[in-house]
CSV table of C-alpha atoms in Angstrom, one decimal:
chain,number,residue,atom,x,y,z
A,4,MET,CA,57.1,-78.0,37.4
A,5,PRO,CA,59.1,-76.6,40.3
A,6,GLN,CA,61.9,-75.7,37.9
A,7,SER,CA,59.6,-73.9,35.5
A,8,ILE,CA,58.4,-71.8,38.4
A,9,PHE,CA,61.9,-71.2,39.7
A,10,LYS,CA,63.4,-70.1,36.4
A,11,PRO,CA,61.5,-66.8,36.0
A,12,PHE,CA,62.1,-66.0,39.7
A,13,ALA,CA,65.9,-66.7,39.3
A,14,ARG,CA,66.0,-64.6,36.1
A,15,PHE,CA,64.2,-61.7,37.9
A,16,LEU,CA,66.7,-61.8,40.7
A,17,GLY,CA,69.7,-62.0,38.4
A,18,ILE,CA,71.0,-65.4,39.4
A,19,TYR,CA,71.5,-66.5,35.8
A,20,SER,CA,73.5,-63.3,35.2
A,21,LEU,CA,75.8,-64.2,38.1
A,22,GLN,CA,76.3,-67.7,36.8
A,23,ALA,CA,77.1,-66.5,33.3
A,24,THR,CA,79.8,-64.2,34.6
A,25,GLY,CA,81.9,-67.1,35.9
A,26,ARG,CA,84.3,-68.1,38.7
A,27,ASP,CA,86.1,-64.8,39.0
A,28,ALA,CA,82.9,-63.1,40.0
A,29,TYR,CA,82.3,-65.6,42.8
A,30,ILE,CA,85.9,-65.1,44.1
A,31,ILE,CA,85.6,-61.3,43.9
A,32,ILE,CA,82.3,-61.4,45.8
A,33,THR,CA,83.7,-63.9,48.4
A,34,LEU,CA,86.7,-61.7,48.9
A,35,ARG,CA,84.7,-58.6,49.6
A,36,CYS,CA,82.3,-60.7,51.8
A,37,LEU,CA,85.4,-61.6,53.9
A,38,ARG,CA,86.5,-58.0,54.1
A,39,MET,CA,83.0,-56.7,55.0
A,40,PHE,CA,82.7,-59.4,57.7
A,41,SER,CA,85.9,-58.1,59.1
A,42,ALA,CA,84.7,-54.5,58.7
A,43,GLY,CA,81.8,-55.3,61.0
A,44,ILE,CA,84.3,-55.7,63.8
A,45,PRO,CA,85.6,-52.1,64.0
A,46,ALA,CA,82.1,-50.8,63.0
A,47,LEU,CA,80.8,-52.1,66.3
A,48,ILE,CA,83.7,-51.7,68.7
A,49,LEU,CA,86.1,-49.0,67.4
A,50,ALA,CA,84.6,-46.0,69.2
A,51,LEU,CA,83.8,-48.2,72.3
A,52,PHE,CA,87.4,-49.5,72.2
A,53,PHE,CA,88.8,-46.0,72.3
A,54,SER,CA,86.4,-45.0,75.0
A,55,SER,CA,87.7,-47.9,77.1
A,56,LEU,CA,91.2,-46.5,76.6
A,57,SER,CA,89.9,-43.2,78.0
A,58,PHE,CA,90.2,-41.2,74.8
A,59,PRO,CA,88.0,-38.1,74.8
A,60,ASP,CA,85.2,-37.7,72.2
A,61,SER,CA,87.1,-35.1,70.2
A,62,ARG,CA,90.1,-37.4,69.9
A,63,ILE,CA,87.9,-40.3,68.8
A,64,GLY,CA,86.5,-38.1,66.0
A,65,ALA,CA,89.9,-36.8,65.1
A,66,PHE,CA,91.2,-40.4,64.8
A,67,MET,CA,88.4,-41.3,62.4
A,68,THR,CA,89.0,-38.2,60.3
A,69,LEU,CA,92.7,-38.8,60.1
A,70,THR,CA,92.1,-42.5,59.2
A,71,LEU,CA,89.8,-41.5,56.4
A,72,LEU,CA,92.2,-38.9,55.1
A,73,GLY,CA,95.0,-41.5,55.0
A,74,ASP,CA,92.6,-43.8,53.1
A,75,VAL,CA,92.1,-41.0,50.5
A,76,ILE,CA,95.8,-40.8,49.7
A,77,LEU,CA,96.2,-44.5,49.6
A,78,SER,CA,93.1,-45.0,47.5
A,79,LEU,CA,94.2,-42.4,44.9
A,80,LEU,CA,97.6,-43.9,44.6
A,81,LEU,CA,96.6,-47.5,44.3
A,82,THR,CA,93.6,-47.2,42.1
A,83,LEU,CA,95.4,-45.0,39.5
A,84,ILE,CA,98.2,-47.5,39.1
A,85,ALA,CA,96.1,-50.6,39.5
A,86,ASP,CA,95.7,-51.3,35.8
A,87,LYS,CA,99.5,-50.9,35.3
A,88,VAL,CA,100.7,-52.8,38.4
A,89,GLY,CA,97.9,-55.4,38.2
A,90,ARG,CA,94.5,-55.5,39.8
A,91,ARG,CA,95.1,-58.9,41.4
A,92,ARG,CA,98.3,-57.6,43.0
A,93,ILE,CA,96.4,-54.6,44.5
A,94,LEU,CA,93.8,-56.9,46.0
A,95,LEU,CA,96.5,-59.2,47.3
A,96,GLY,CA,98.2,-56.3,48.9
A,97,GLY,CA,94.9,-55.2,50.5
A,98,SER,CA,94.6,-58.5,52.2
A,99,ALA,CA,98.2,-58.4,53.4
A,100,MET,CA,97.5,-54.9,54.9
A,101,MET,CA,94.6,-56.4,56.9
A,102,VAL,CA,97.0,-58.8,58.5
A,103,LEU,CA,99.4,-56.0,59.5
A,104,SER,CA,96.7,-53.6,60.9
A,105,GLY,CA,94.8,-56.4,62.8
A,106,THR,CA,98.0,-57.4,64.5
A,107,ALA,CA,98.9,-53.9,65.4
A,108,PHE,CA,95.4,-53.3,67.0
A,109,ALA,CA,95.7,-56.6,68.9
A,110,LEU,CA,99.1,-55.7,70.4
A,111,SER,CA,99.1,-52.0,70.9
A,112,GLU,CA,97.0,-49.3,72.7
A,113,ASN,CA,99.1,-46.3,71.6
A,114,PHE,CA,97.1,-43.7,69.7
A,115,TRP,CA,99.7,-43.0,67.0
A,116,ILE,CA,100.6,-46.6,66.4
A,117,LEU,CA,96.9,-47.4,66.0
A,118,LEU,CA,96.4,-44.5,63.7
A,119,GLY,CA,99.3,-45.6,61.4
A,120,ALA,CA,97.9,-49.2,61.4
A,121,ALA,CA,94.4,-47.9,60.6
A,122,VAL,CA,95.7,-46.0,57.6
A,123,ILE,CA,97.9,-48.7,56.2
A,124,GLY,CA,95.5,-51.5,56.9
A,125,VAL,CA,92.4,-49.4,55.7
A,126,ILE,CA,90.5,-50.1,59.0
A,127,SER,CA,86.8,-49.3,58.4
A,128,VAL,CA,85.6,-46.6,60.7
A,129,THR,CA,82.3,-46.2,59.0
A,130,GLY,CA,81.1,-49.9,58.7
A,131,GLY,CA,81.6,-49.8,55.0
A,132,ASP,CA,84.5,-50.9,52.8
A,133,ALA,CA,87.1,-48.1,52.9
A,134,GLY,CA,90.1,-47.8,50.7
A,135,PRO,CA,90.7,-48.6,47.0
A,136,PHE,CA,89.8,-52.2,46.9
A,137,ARG,CA,86.1,-51.9,46.3
A,138,ALA,CA,86.8,-49.6,43.3
A,139,VAL,CA,89.2,-52.2,41.8
A,140,GLU,CA,86.7,-55.0,42.4
A,141,GLU,CA,83.8,-53.0,40.8
A,142,SER,CA,86.1,-52.3,37.8
A,143,ILE,CA,86.8,-56.0,37.5
A,144,LEU,CA,83.1,-57.0,37.6
A,145,SER,CA,82.2,-54.3,35.1
A,146,GLY,CA,84.8,-55.7,32.7
A,147,LEU,CA,83.5,-59.3,33.3
A,148,THR,CA,79.9,-58.3,32.6
A,149,ASP,CA,77.9,-56.6,29.8
A,150,GLU,CA,75.0,-54.2,29.9
A,151,ARG,CA,72.5,-57.1,30.3
A,152,THR,CA,74.2,-58.7,33.3
A,153,ARG,CA,76.1,-55.8,35.0
A,154,SER,CA,73.3,-54.4,37.2
A,155,ASP,CA,72.4,-57.9,38.4
A,156,VAL,CA,75.9,-58.9,39.3
A,157,LEU,CA,76.7,-55.7,41.0
A,158,ALA,CA,73.4,-56.0,43.0
A,159,TRP,CA,74.5,-59.4,44.2
A,160,TYR,CA,77.9,-58.0,45.0
A,161,VAL,CA,76.3,-55.4,47.3
A,162,THR,CA,73.8,-57.8,48.7
A,163,ALA,CA,76.2,-60.7,49.6
A,164,THR,CA,78.8,-58.3,51.1
A,165,THR,CA,76.3,-56.3,53.1
A,166,MET,CA,75.0,-59.6,54.5
A,167,ALA,CA,78.5,-60.6,55.5
A,168,GLY,CA,79.0,-57.3,57.3
A,169,ALA,CA,75.8,-57.9,59.2
A,170,ILE,CA,77.0,-61.3,60.3
A,171,GLY,CA,80.4,-59.9,61.3
A,172,THR,CA,78.8,-57.3,63.5
A,173,GLU,CA,76.6,-59.9,65.2
A,174,VAL,CA,79.5,-62.2,65.8
A,175,ALA,CA,81.6,-59.3,67.2
A,176,GLY,CA,78.8,-58.3,69.6
A,177,ARG,CA,78.4,-61.8,70.9
A,178,ILE,CA,82.1,-62.3,71.4
A,179,VAL,CA,82.6,-59.1,73.3
A,180,SER,CA,79.7,-59.9,75.6
A,181,TRP,CA,80.9,-63.5,76.2
A,182,VAL,CA,84.5,-62.5,76.9
A,183,GLU,CA,83.4,-59.6,79.1
A,184,LYS,CA,81.2,-61.9,81.2
A,185,SER,CA,83.7,-64.7,81.5
A,186,SER,CA,86.8,-62.6,82.3
A,187,GLY,CA,85.4,-59.1,83.2
A,188,ASP,CA,88.0,-57.5,80.8
A,189,VAL,CA,86.3,-55.8,77.9
A,190,LYS,CA,89.6,-54.6,76.4
A,191,ARG,CA,90.8,-58.2,76.1
A,192,ALA,CA,87.6,-59.0,74.1
A,193,TYR,CA,88.4,-56.1,71.7
A,194,HIS,CA,92.0,-57.4,71.2
A,195,ILE,CA,90.6,-60.9,70.4
A,196,LEU,CA,88.4,-59.5,67.7
A,197,PHE,CA,91.4,-57.7,66.1
A,198,TRP,CA,93.3,-61.0,66.0
A,199,MET,CA,90.3,-62.4,64.1
A,200,TYR,CA,90.6,-59.4,61.8
A,201,ALA,CA,94.2,-60.3,61.0
A,202,ALA,CA,93.3,-64.0,60.4
A,203,PHE,CA,90.7,-63.0,57.8
A,204,GLY,CA,93.4,-61.1,56.0
A,205,VAL,CA,95.3,-64.3,55.6
A,206,VAL,CA,92.3,-66.0,54.1
A,207,GLY,CA,91.9,-63.1,51.7
A,208,CYS,CA,95.4,-63.5,50.5
A,209,VAL,CA,94.7,-67.1,49.6
A,210,LEU,CA,91.5,-66.2,47.7
A,211,CYS,CA,93.4,-63.6,45.6
A,212,LEU,CA,95.6,-66.3,44.3
A,213,GLY,CA,92.6,-67.9,42.6
A,214,LEU,CA,91.8,-65.0,40.3
A,215,SER,CA,92.4,-65.4,36.6
A,216,LYS,CA,94.1,-63.0,34.1
A,217,SER,CA,90.6,-62.0,32.9
A,218,CYS,CA,90.4,-59.7,35.9
A,219,GLU,CA,93.2,-57.6,34.5
A,220,ALA,CA,92.8,-54.6,32.2
A,221,ALA,CA,94.7,-56.4,29.4
A,222,GLY,CA,92.3,-59.4,29.7
A,223,GLU,CA,89.3,-57.0,29.5
A,224,LYS,CA,90.7,-55.4,26.3
A,225,LYS,CA,91.3,-58.8,24.7
A,226,LYS,CA,87.7,-59.8,25.5
A,227,GLU,CA,86.4,-56.6,24.0
A,228,THR,CA,88.6,-56.9,20.9
A,229,ALA,CA,87.5,-60.5,20.4
A,230,GLY,CA,83.8,-59.5,20.7
A,231,HIS,CA,84.4,-56.7,18.3
A,232,ARG,CA,86.0,-59.0,15.7
A,233,SER,CA,83.2,-61.6,16.0
A,234,ALA,CA,80.7,-58.8,15.5
A,235,ILE,CA,82.5,-57.8,12.3
A,236,SER,CA,82.5,-61.4,11.1
A,237,ARG,CA,78.7,-61.7,11.6
A,238,GLU,CA,78.2,-58.5,9.7
A,239,GLU,CA,80.3,-59.7,6.8
A,240,GLN,CA,78.2,-62.8,6.4
A,241,ASP,CA,74.9,-60.8,6.3
A,242,SER,CA,75.1,-60.0,2.6
A,243,GLU,CA,77.6,-60.1,-0.3
A,244,ASP,CA,77.1,-56.4,-0.9
A,245,GLU,CA,78.5,-55.5,2.6
A,246,VAL,CA,81.5,-57.6,1.9
A,247,LEU,CA,82.1,-55.8,-1.3
A,248,LEU,CA,81.7,-52.5,0.4
A,249,GLU,CA,84.3,-53.3,3.0
A,250,VAL,CA,86.7,-54.4,0.2
A,251,ILE,CA,86.2,-51.1,-1.6
A,252,THR,CA,86.3,-48.9,1.5
A,253,PRO,CA,88.7,-50.5,3.9
A,254,THR,CA,89.5,-47.3,5.8
A,255,THR,CA,86.6,-47.7,8.2
A,256,ASP,CA,87.9,-50.9,9.8
A,257,GLY,CA,91.4,-49.7,9.5
A,258,ASN,CA,90.6,-46.7,11.6
A,259,ARG,CA,88.7,-48.8,14.0
A,260,GLN,CA,91.5,-51.4,14.4
A,261,SER,CA,94.1,-48.7,14.7
A,262,SER,CA,92.1,-47.0,17.5
A,263,GLU,CA,91.9,-50.3,19.3
A,264,LEU,CA,95.7,-50.6,19.1
A,265,GLU,CA,96.3,-47.0,20.2
A,266,ARG,CA,94.6,-47.3,23.5
A,267,PRO,CA,97.0,-49.9,25.0
A,268,ASN,CA,100.0,-48.0,23.6
A,269,ARG,CA,98.9,-44.8,25.3
A,270,SER,CA,98.4,-46.6,28.6
A,271,LYS,CA,102.0,-47.9,28.4
A,272,ARG,CA,103.4,-44.4,28.5
A,273,SER,CA,102.1,-43.7,32.1
A,274,TYR,CA,101.5,-45.5,35.3
A,275,PHE,CA,98.3,-43.6,35.7
A,276,ALA,CA,95.0,-44.4,33.9
A,277,GLN,CA,94.2,-42.1,31.1
A,278,ILE,CA,91.0,-40.3,31.9
A,279,SER,CA,89.6,-38.2,29.1
A,280,ARG,CA,88.2,-34.7,29.3
A,281,SER,CA,84.8,-35.8,28.3
A,282,THR,CA,84.7,-38.5,31.1
A,283,ARG,CA,85.8,-35.9,33.6
A,284,SER,CA,83.1,-33.5,32.5
A,285,ILE,CA,80.5,-36.2,33.1
A,286,MET,CA,81.8,-37.2,36.5
A,287,TYR,CA,82.3,-33.6,37.9
A,288,LYS,CA,78.6,-33.3,38.5
A,289,LEU,CA,78.3,-36.7,40.1
A,290,TRP,CA,81.4,-36.2,42.3
A,291,VAL,CA,80.0,-33.1,43.8
A,292,LEU,CA,76.8,-34.8,44.8
A,293,LEU,CA,78.6,-37.9,46.1
A,294,ALA,CA,80.8,-35.7,48.2
A,295,ILE,CA,77.7,-34.2,49.9
A,296,ASP,CA,76.2,-37.6,50.5
A,297,SER,CA,79.5,-39.0,51.8
A,298,LEU,CA,79.9,-36.0,54.2
A,299,ALA,CA,76.6,-37.1,55.7
A,300,ASP,CA,77.7,-40.7,55.9
A,301,GLY,CA,80.8,-39.7,57.7
A,302,MET,CA,78.9,-37.8,60.4
A,303,THR,CA,76.8,-40.8,61.4
A,304,PRO,CA,78.6,-44.0,60.6
A,305,TYR,CA,77.6,-47.3,62.3
A,306,SER,CA,80.4,-46.9,64.9
A,307,LEU,CA,79.2,-43.4,66.0
A,308,MET,CA,75.6,-44.4,65.9
A,309,ASN,CA,76.4,-47.3,68.2
A,310,TYR,CA,78.2,-44.9,70.4
A,311,TYR,CA,75.2,-42.5,70.5
A,312,VAL,CA,72.7,-45.2,71.3
A,313,ASP,CA,75.1,-46.6,74.0
A,314,GLN,CA,75.3,-43.1,75.6
A,315,LYS,CA,71.6,-42.4,75.4
A,316,PHE,CA,70.2,-45.8,76.5
A,317,HIS,CA,73.2,-47.7,78.0
A,318,LEU,CA,72.5,-50.9,76.1
A,319,SER,CA,74.7,-54.0,76.2
A,320,LYS,CA,77.3,-54.7,73.5
A,321,SER,CA,75.4,-57.7,72.3
A,322,THR,CA,72.2,-55.7,71.9
A,323,LEU,CA,74.2,-53.0,70.0
A,324,GLY,CA,75.5,-55.8,67.8
A,325,ASP,CA,72.0,-57.1,67.2
A,326,ILE,CA,70.8,-53.7,66.1
A,327,THR,CA,73.7,-53.1,63.8
A,328,SER,CA,73.5,-56.7,62.4
A,329,ALA,CA,69.7,-56.3,61.8
A,330,SER,CA,70.3,-53.0,60.0
A,331,GLN,CA,72.9,-54.5,57.7
A,332,PHE,CA,70.7,-57.6,57.1
A,333,LEU,CA,67.9,-55.3,55.9
A,334,CYS,CA,70.4,-53.5,53.7
A,335,ALA,CA,71.4,-56.8,52.1
A,336,VAL,CA,67.9,-58.0,51.5
A,337,SER,CA,66.7,-54.8,49.9
A,338,SER,CA,69.8,-54.7,47.7
A,339,ILE,CA,68.7,-57.9,46.0
A,340,PHE,CA,65.9,-55.9,44.3
A,341,ALA,CA,68.0,-53.0,43.2
A,342,GLY,CA,69.0,-54.7,39.9
A,343,PRO,CA,65.5,-55.8,38.8
A,344,LEU,CA,64.0,-52.5,39.9
A,345,SER,CA,66.5,-50.5,37.9
A,346,LYS,CA,65.6,-52.4,34.8
A,347,HIS,CA,62.0,-51.3,35.2
A,348,ILE,CA,62.2,-47.6,36.4
A,349,GLY,CA,65.8,-46.8,35.4
A,350,LEU,CA,69.1,-46.4,37.3
A,351,ILE,CA,68.6,-42.8,38.5
A,352,ASN,CA,65.0,-43.3,39.6
A,353,THR,CA,66.1,-46.4,41.6
A,354,MET,CA,68.9,-44.5,43.2
A,355,VAL,CA,66.7,-41.5,44.2
A,356,PHE,CA,63.4,-42.9,45.2
A,357,THR,CA,64.9,-45.7,47.4
A,358,HIS,CA,67.4,-43.5,49.0
A,359,LEU,CA,65.2,-40.4,49.8
A,360,PRO,CA,63.0,-42.0,52.5
A,361,SER,CA,66.2,-43.3,54.2
A,362,SER,CA,67.6,-39.8,54.0
A,363,ILE,CA,64.6,-38.2,55.6
A,364,SER,CA,64.5,-40.7,58.4
A,365,SER,CA,68.1,-40.0,59.3
A,366,ALA,CA,67.2,-36.5,60.6
A,367,PHE,CA,64.5,-37.9,63.0
A,368,ILE,CA,66.7,-40.6,64.8
A,369,PRO,CA,67.4,-38.4,67.9
A,370,LEU,CA,63.7,-37.4,68.3
A,371,PRO,CA,62.3,-40.6,70.1
A,372,SER,CA,62.8,-40.9,73.8
A,373,SER,CA,62.3,-44.7,73.8
A,374,VAL,CA,64.6,-47.4,72.6
A,375,GLY,CA,61.9,-49.0,70.5
A,376,TRP,CA,61.2,-46.1,68.3
A,377,THR,CA,64.8,-45.2,68.0
A,378,VAL,CA,65.6,-48.7,66.8
A,379,ALA,CA,62.7,-48.7,64.4
A,380,LEU,CA,64.0,-45.5,62.8
A,381,LEU,CA,67.5,-47.0,62.5
A,382,LEU,CA,66.1,-50.1,60.9
A,383,PHE,CA,63.9,-48.2,58.5
A,384,ARG,CA,66.8,-46.0,57.5
A,385,ALA,CA,69.0,-49.1,56.9
A,386,ALA,CA,66.4,-51.0,54.9
A,387,LEU,CA,66.6,-48.5,52.0
A,388,ASN,CA,70.1,-47.2,52.6
A,389,SER,CA,72.1,-49.4,50.2
A,390,MET,CA,69.7,-49.8,47.2
A,391,ASP,CA,71.5,-47.0,45.4
A,392,GLN,CA,74.9,-48.6,45.4
A,393,ALA,CA,74.6,-51.1,42.6
A,394,PRO,CA,72.7,-48.7,40.3
A,395,ARG,CA,75.3,-46.0,40.9
A,396,THR,CA,78.2,-48.3,39.9
A,397,ALA,CA,76.3,-49.5,36.8
A,398,PHE,CA,75.6,-45.8,35.9
A,399,ILE,CA,79.3,-44.9,36.2
A,400,ALA,CA,80.3,-48.0,34.2
A,401,ALA,CA,77.8,-47.0,31.4
A,402,VAL,CA,79.1,-43.5,31.0
A,403,VAL,CA,82.8,-44.2,31.4
A,404,ARG,CA,85.0,-45.9,28.8
A,405,PRO,CA,86.2,-49.4,29.7
A,406,GLU,CA,89.9,-48.4,29.9
A,407,GLU,CA,89.1,-45.6,32.3
A,408,ARG,CA,86.8,-47.5,34.7
A,409,THR,CA,89.4,-48.4,37.4
A,410,GLY,CA,90.8,-44.9,37.5
A,411,VAL,CA,87.4,-43.2,37.6
A,412,MET,CA,86.0,-45.6,40.2
A,413,GLY,CA,89.1,-45.1,42.3
A,414,ILE,CA,88.8,-41.3,42.1
A,415,THR,CA,85.1,-41.7,43.0
A,416,SER,CA,86.1,-43.7,46.0
A,417,MET,CA,88.7,-41.1,46.9
A,418,VAL,CA,86.2,-38.2,46.6
A,419,ARG,CA,83.7,-40.1,48.8
A,420,THR,CA,86.3,-41.0,51.4
A,421,PHE,CA,87.8,-37.5,51.5
A,422,ALA,CA,84.3,-36.0,52.1
A,423,MET,CA,83.5,-38.7,54.6
A,424,SER,CA,86.7,-37.9,56.5
A,425,VAL,CA,85.3,-34.5,57.6
A,426,GLY,CA,82.2,-36.0,59.2
A,427,PRO,CA,83.6,-37.7,62.3
A,428,SER,CA,85.4,-34.6,63.4
A,429,VAL,CA,82.3,-32.5,63.1
A,430,THR,CA,80.3,-35.1,65.1
A,431,GLY,CA,83.1,-35.4,67.7
A,432,LEU,CA,82.9,-31.6,68.3
A,433,LEU,CA,79.1,-31.7,68.5
A,434,ALA,CA,79.1,-34.6,70.9
A,435,GLY,CA,81.7,-32.9,73.0
A,436,ASN,CA,79.4,-29.9,73.4
A,437,ASP,CA,76.3,-32.1,74.2
A,438,LYS,CA,74.8,-31.6,70.7
A,439,PHE,CA,75.2,-35.1,69.3
A,440,TYR,CA,71.6,-34.9,67.9
A,441,ALA,CA,72.6,-32.1,65.5
A,442,ALA,CA,74.8,-34.5,63.6
A,443,PHE,CA,71.8,-36.6,62.6
A,444,VAL,CA,69.8,-33.5,61.5
A,445,ALA,CA,72.7,-32.3,59.3
A,446,THR,CA,73.1,-35.9,57.9
A,447,GLY,CA,69.4,-35.9,56.8
A,448,ILE,CA,69.7,-32.5,55.2
A,449,CYS,CA,72.8,-33.4,53.2
A,450,ARG,CA,71.4,-36.7,52.0
A,451,VAL,CA,68.2,-35.0,50.8
A,452,VAL,CA,70.2,-32.4,48.8
A,453,TYR,CA,72.1,-35.3,47.2
A,454,ASP,CA,68.9,-37.2,46.2
A,455,VAL,CA,67.2,-34.1,44.8
A,456,GLY,CA,70.3,-33.0,42.9
A,457,LEU,CA,70.8,-36.4,41.5
A,458,TRP,CA,67.3,-36.5,40.1
A,459,VAL,CA,67.4,-33.0,38.7
A,460,LEU,CA,70.7,-33.5,36.9
A,461,PHE,CA,70.4,-37.0,35.6
A,462,VAL,CA,66.8,-38.2,35.5
A,463,ASN,CA,66.3,-37.7,31.7
A,464,VAL,CA,69.5,-39.6,30.7
A,465,LYS,CA,69.1,-43.2,29.6
A,466,VAL,CA,72.3,-45.1,30.3
A,467,ASP,CA,70.9,-48.4,31.6
A,468,GLY,CA,72.1,-50.4,28.6
A,469,SER,CA,68.7,-51.3,27.4
A,470,PRO,CA,69.0,-53.0,23.9
A,471,ALA,CA,68.0,-50.9,20.9
A,472,SER,CA,65.1,-52.1,18.8
A,473,ARG,CA,67.4,-52.6,15.8
A,474,GLY,CA,71.1,-53.0,15.5
A,475,GLY,CA,71.5,-55.6,18.3
A,476,GLU,CA,73.3,-55.5,21.6
A,477,ARG,CA,76.3,-53.7,20.3
A,478,ASN,CA,74.4,-50.7,19.0
A,479,GLY,CA,72.5,-50.6,22.2
A,480,ARG,CA,75.7,-50.2,24.1
A,481,ASP,CA,76.9,-47.5,21.7
A,482,ASP,CA,73.5,-45.7,22.0
A,483,ALA,CA,73.8,-45.7,25.8
A,484,ASP,CA,77.4,-44.4,25.6
A,485,GLU,CA,76.4,-41.6,23.1
A,486,ALA,CA,73.4,-40.7,25.2
A,487,ALA,CA,75.7,-40.3,28.3
A,488,TRP,CA,78.1,-37.9,26.6
A,489,ASN,CA,75.6,-36.0,24.5
A,490,GLU,CA,72.8,-35.5,27.1
A,491,LEU,CA,74.9,-35.2,30.3
A,492,LEU,CA,77.4,-32.9,28.8
A,493,GLY,CA,76.4,-31.3,25.6
A,494,ASP,CA,80.2,-31.3,25.3
A,495,THR,CA,82.3,-32.9,22.6
A,496,ASP,CA,85.9,-34.0,22.6
A,497,SER,CA,87.0,-34.5,19.0
A,498,ASP,CA,90.0,-36.5,19.9
A,499,GLY,CA,88.2,-38.8,22.3
A,500,GLU,CA,85.3,-39.3,19.9
A,501,SER,CA,87.5,-40.2,17.0
A,502,SER,CA,89.1,-43.0,19.0
A,503,TRP,CA,86.0,-44.2,20.9
A,504,ASP,CA,83.4,-43.8,18.2
A,505,GLY,CA,85.8,-45.1,15.6
A,506,ARG,CA,84.7,-48.6,16.6
A,507,LYS,CA,81.3,-48.1,14.8
A,508,SER,CA,81.8,-48.3,11.0
A,509,LYS,CA,79.8,-46.4,8.4
A,510,ASP,CA,78.2,-49.7,7.4
A,511,GLU,CA,76.9,-50.2,11.0
A,512,GLU,CA,75.4,-46.7,10.9
A,513,ARG,CA,73.6,-47.4,7.7
A,514,GLY,CA,72.3,-50.7,9.1
A,515,GLY,CA,70.9,-49.0,12.2
A,516,VAL,CA,68.9,-46.4,10.1
């Protein structure tokens, strides 16, 4: 009886989807949990650490901007060559970079040394996961899943890692308070936390060694080709007439098989992922909107929000850690429901109507004069802030060809990071002129523009991978892809269509009528 009650609940939450994806999904999620736990450390203490070193506000903002700009260049380089060099090697390199940057922050207090370490080690100045590694991980998970399981797995990816970030921030706050009380040296507490950051990088290196070849682009293509061949075998067994048709007209499968072989050959000619004109046309609109949203995120990241609350109310570091940890905990809990909700109301509606209330509340954070109301607004904002992440990744995976996912997601990460890099400098200048509150107002306005633009441009496009009434799962995927290109763009790329749409034979088209 308990099992019969648990099964529908587990299916609703996507637990079975996560189990069906396999060991690699668990390792990827664990790896990012480790990285997000570590990111909680600089999210809480980075601005406070620089303040203890007597850096002015404008220099703190400049540091964060330069760090994010460095992350842009690193992200673009690594994600575009990830499929060629190897996704597992990129992730292994990311963990090694964490070791180097954590060691540098633990040993040095020089501005330029810390800046170089932050760029190379992709230190998170926003509380999120900066750098190219999230894009690579999302590409791996998209390749390991299908349309039925993808949104569930990505939702758990966001949920588990956000929870890890919350725990990391809480632990960081407690350690700072404990060391400060016991020794009276707050800078020593900060250095201890950066040693912890380096240690987590070592653990990440070990985890990367457990990933299988299925995580690579070549493994994803083999899986797709095997599924394609099995689909053809099932179709050949449906009726003798179809077999005869395929014998008489073999050109359809020939074209399809040749297109499957052409894609790997094209990728071998360049270190950079091949991103088609049709895909770029789809993503241009989304990239502009994401840049606006990321600019807002960059103006009020967790590190600067903690700095603002500390200046306004003079709270203890442990209390700041509690607030940030509670915020991230609410993000994690709400993200669990993003996958199931997107199946009922669609990806775009989930992204917009969960994110919009959070956007509006951002503008009102400076308004309360009491700690209680300020914290309440911060928690409300956080509760709905991350529910758009998994649907957004699923949306991109649905409209982008499999061989382009790593490159497109990497460029998406680069665009977001580049736009985000402008934010801290703007906030630093405003804070230096006693107008810190204006950064929160600007954040709210930009986020509302992103939400409204997203709904206007994409609400009528169905790319959620819902199965077609006839033709099976495969035709459902093709319909979703065709809807993405036809409805989002109204633009055709004859070369791209011939290779992509070549996988659907004339017999399949007749069977779907």
